[in-house]
Every structure is written in C-alpha cells, then in structure tokens.
Amino acid sequence: EHQYSYSFSGEMDSIFVEDLSLQISKIEGVKEAKGRYKVEKGAGEIFIYTIESKNEHNQTPFSPTKVKEIFIKNRLTPLDFRKLN
C-alpha cells in the first residue's frame, strides 16, 4: 500500500470534499481517499491510499492523472502531488 497527498485550490463548501473523496476512491487502484478542505483558505488536500498488487499480471497501477481530471472536472486547481511513504 502506498499513500499520496494531492493538494488543490478552488471554491467549494466543506461538505463537497466528501463527495470529491468518494469520486477519487472509485479510481482503479485506489483503496481509500480522505479529504480535508479549509474554506477560509479556499484550498484542500486529498489523502489517497492505493492497493499494491504482488501479482504482476493483476496490477492496477494508480495514476495521479485521473485525480487531476476529477479536480478539473469539479472546477478545482490541482497543486502538489506527493508520495508520503
């Protein structure tokens, strides 16, 4: 399992971050996504936990590009993507 952080900026309410996390958790290779958003800063962060497969034939590689697409679709600006472990 790997952990990533992807920060973003844009206007949204703090309740929508849960919906955003749900959209990201549906990406292939993602086990779980948790978000936080600070209304006063207009910025947030999604923590992404991925599934690592030991079998090379059954690998579902996680792609941060898919997260970026979700941000853009929701009128958010992708910022920093980092691997945490």
Tab-separated table of C-alpha atoms in Angstrom:
chain	number	residue	atom	x	y	z
A	1	GLU	CA	0.000	0.000	0.000
A	2	HIS	CA	1.214	3.471	-0.878
A	3	GLN	CA	-0.002	6.795	0.449
A	4	TYR	CA	-0.174	10.001	-1.544
A	5	SER	CA	-1.267	13.556	-0.935
A	6	TYR	CA	-2.708	15.782	-3.664
A	7	SER	CA	-3.469	19.390	-2.782
A	8	PHE	CA	-5.851	21.634	-4.679
A	9	SER	CA	-7.406	25.079	-4.593
A	10	GLY	CA	-10.795	26.392	-5.607
A	11	GLU	CA	-14.194	27.403	-4.331
A	12	MET	CA	-16.349	24.710	-2.751
A	13	ASP	CA	-18.123	24.048	0.506
A	14	SER	CA	-16.581	21.793	3.118
A	15	ILE	CA	-19.305	19.168	2.642
A	16	PHE	CA	-18.362	18.689	-1.033
A	17	VAL	CA	-14.910	17.403	-0.044
A	18	GLU	CA	-16.594	14.135	0.995
A	19	ASP	CA	-18.140	13.786	-2.469
A	20	LEU	CA	-14.758	14.559	-4.030
A	21	SER	CA	-13.120	11.862	-1.873
A	22	LEU	CA	-15.793	9.390	-2.973
A	23	GLN	CA	-15.163	10.161	-6.656
A	24	ILE	CA	-11.418	9.630	-6.175
A	25	SER	CA	-11.913	6.395	-4.201
A	26	LYS	CA	-13.608	4.919	-7.310
A	27	ILE	CA	-10.404	5.246	-9.370
A	28	GLU	CA	-8.832	1.909	-10.231
A	29	GLY	CA	-6.057	1.011	-7.778
A	30	VAL	CA	-7.359	3.316	-5.028
A	31	LYS	CA	-8.346	1.663	-1.746
A	32	GLU	CA	-9.422	4.802	0.086
A	33	ALA	CA	-9.392	8.584	-0.268
A	34	LYS	CA	-9.840	11.105	2.535
A	35	GLY	CA	-10.128	14.812	2.028
A	36	ARG	CA	-9.938	17.977	4.032
A	37	TYR	CA	-10.782	21.500	2.949
A	38	LYS	CA	-10.246	24.889	4.558
A	39	VAL	CA	-12.955	27.299	3.450
A	40	GLU	CA	-11.033	30.358	4.681
A	41	LYS	CA	-8.023	29.422	2.505
A	42	GLY	CA	-10.013	28.109	-0.459
A	43	ALA	CA	-7.706	25.101	-0.525
A	44	GLY	CA	-7.712	21.463	0.436
A	45	GLU	CA	-5.905	18.172	0.261
A	46	ILE	CA	-6.860	14.618	-0.589
A	47	PHE	CA	-5.020	11.701	1.013
A	48	ILE	CA	-5.018	8.694	-1.299
A	49	TYR	CA	-4.315	5.124	-0.203
A	50	THR	CA	-3.605	2.711	-3.027
A	51	ILE	CA	-3.758	-1.063	-3.360
A	52	GLU	CA	-0.466	-2.674	-4.269
A	53	SER	CA	-0.748	-5.993	-6.051
A	54	LYS	CA	2.012	-8.580	-5.662
A	55	ASN	CA	0.941	-10.324	-8.877
A	56	GLU	CA	2.438	-8.550	-11.891
A	57	HIS	CA	-0.346	-9.805	-14.189
A	58	ASN	CA	-3.076	-8.409	-11.938
A	59	GLN	CA	-1.575	-4.998	-11.288
A	60	THR	CA	-3.825	-1.969	-11.181
A	61	PRO	CA	-1.389	0.925	-11.300
A	62	PHE	CA	-2.635	4.095	-9.666
A	63	SER	CA	-2.483	7.154	-11.911
A	64	PRO	CA	-2.487	10.667	-10.395
A	65	THR	CA	-3.649	11.922	-13.810
A	66	LYS	CA	-7.095	10.515	-13.034
A	67	VAL	CA	-7.221	12.521	-9.781
A	68	LYS	CA	-6.189	15.645	-11.692
A	69	GLU	CA	-9.038	15.039	-14.171
A	70	ILE	CA	-11.537	14.862	-11.273
A	71	PHE	CA	-10.194	18.127	-9.825
A	72	ILE	CA	-10.529	19.874	-13.193
A	73	LYS	CA	-13.994	18.436	-13.826
A	74	ASN	CA	-15.063	19.930	-10.477
A	75	ARG	CA	-13.502	23.333	-11.317
A	76	LEU	CA	-10.642	22.907	-8.853
A	77	THR	CA	-6.976	23.690	-9.493
A	78	PRO	CA	-4.575	20.762	-8.899
A	79	LEU	CA	-1.498	21.801	-6.902
A	80	ASP	CA	1.120	19.467	-5.366
A	81	PHE	CA	1.121	15.690	-5.717
A	82	ARG	CA	3.387	13.901	-3.222
A	83	LYS	CA	4.148	10.317	-2.281
A	84	LEU	CA	4.032	10.011	1.516
A	85	ASN	CA	5.589	6.568	2.021
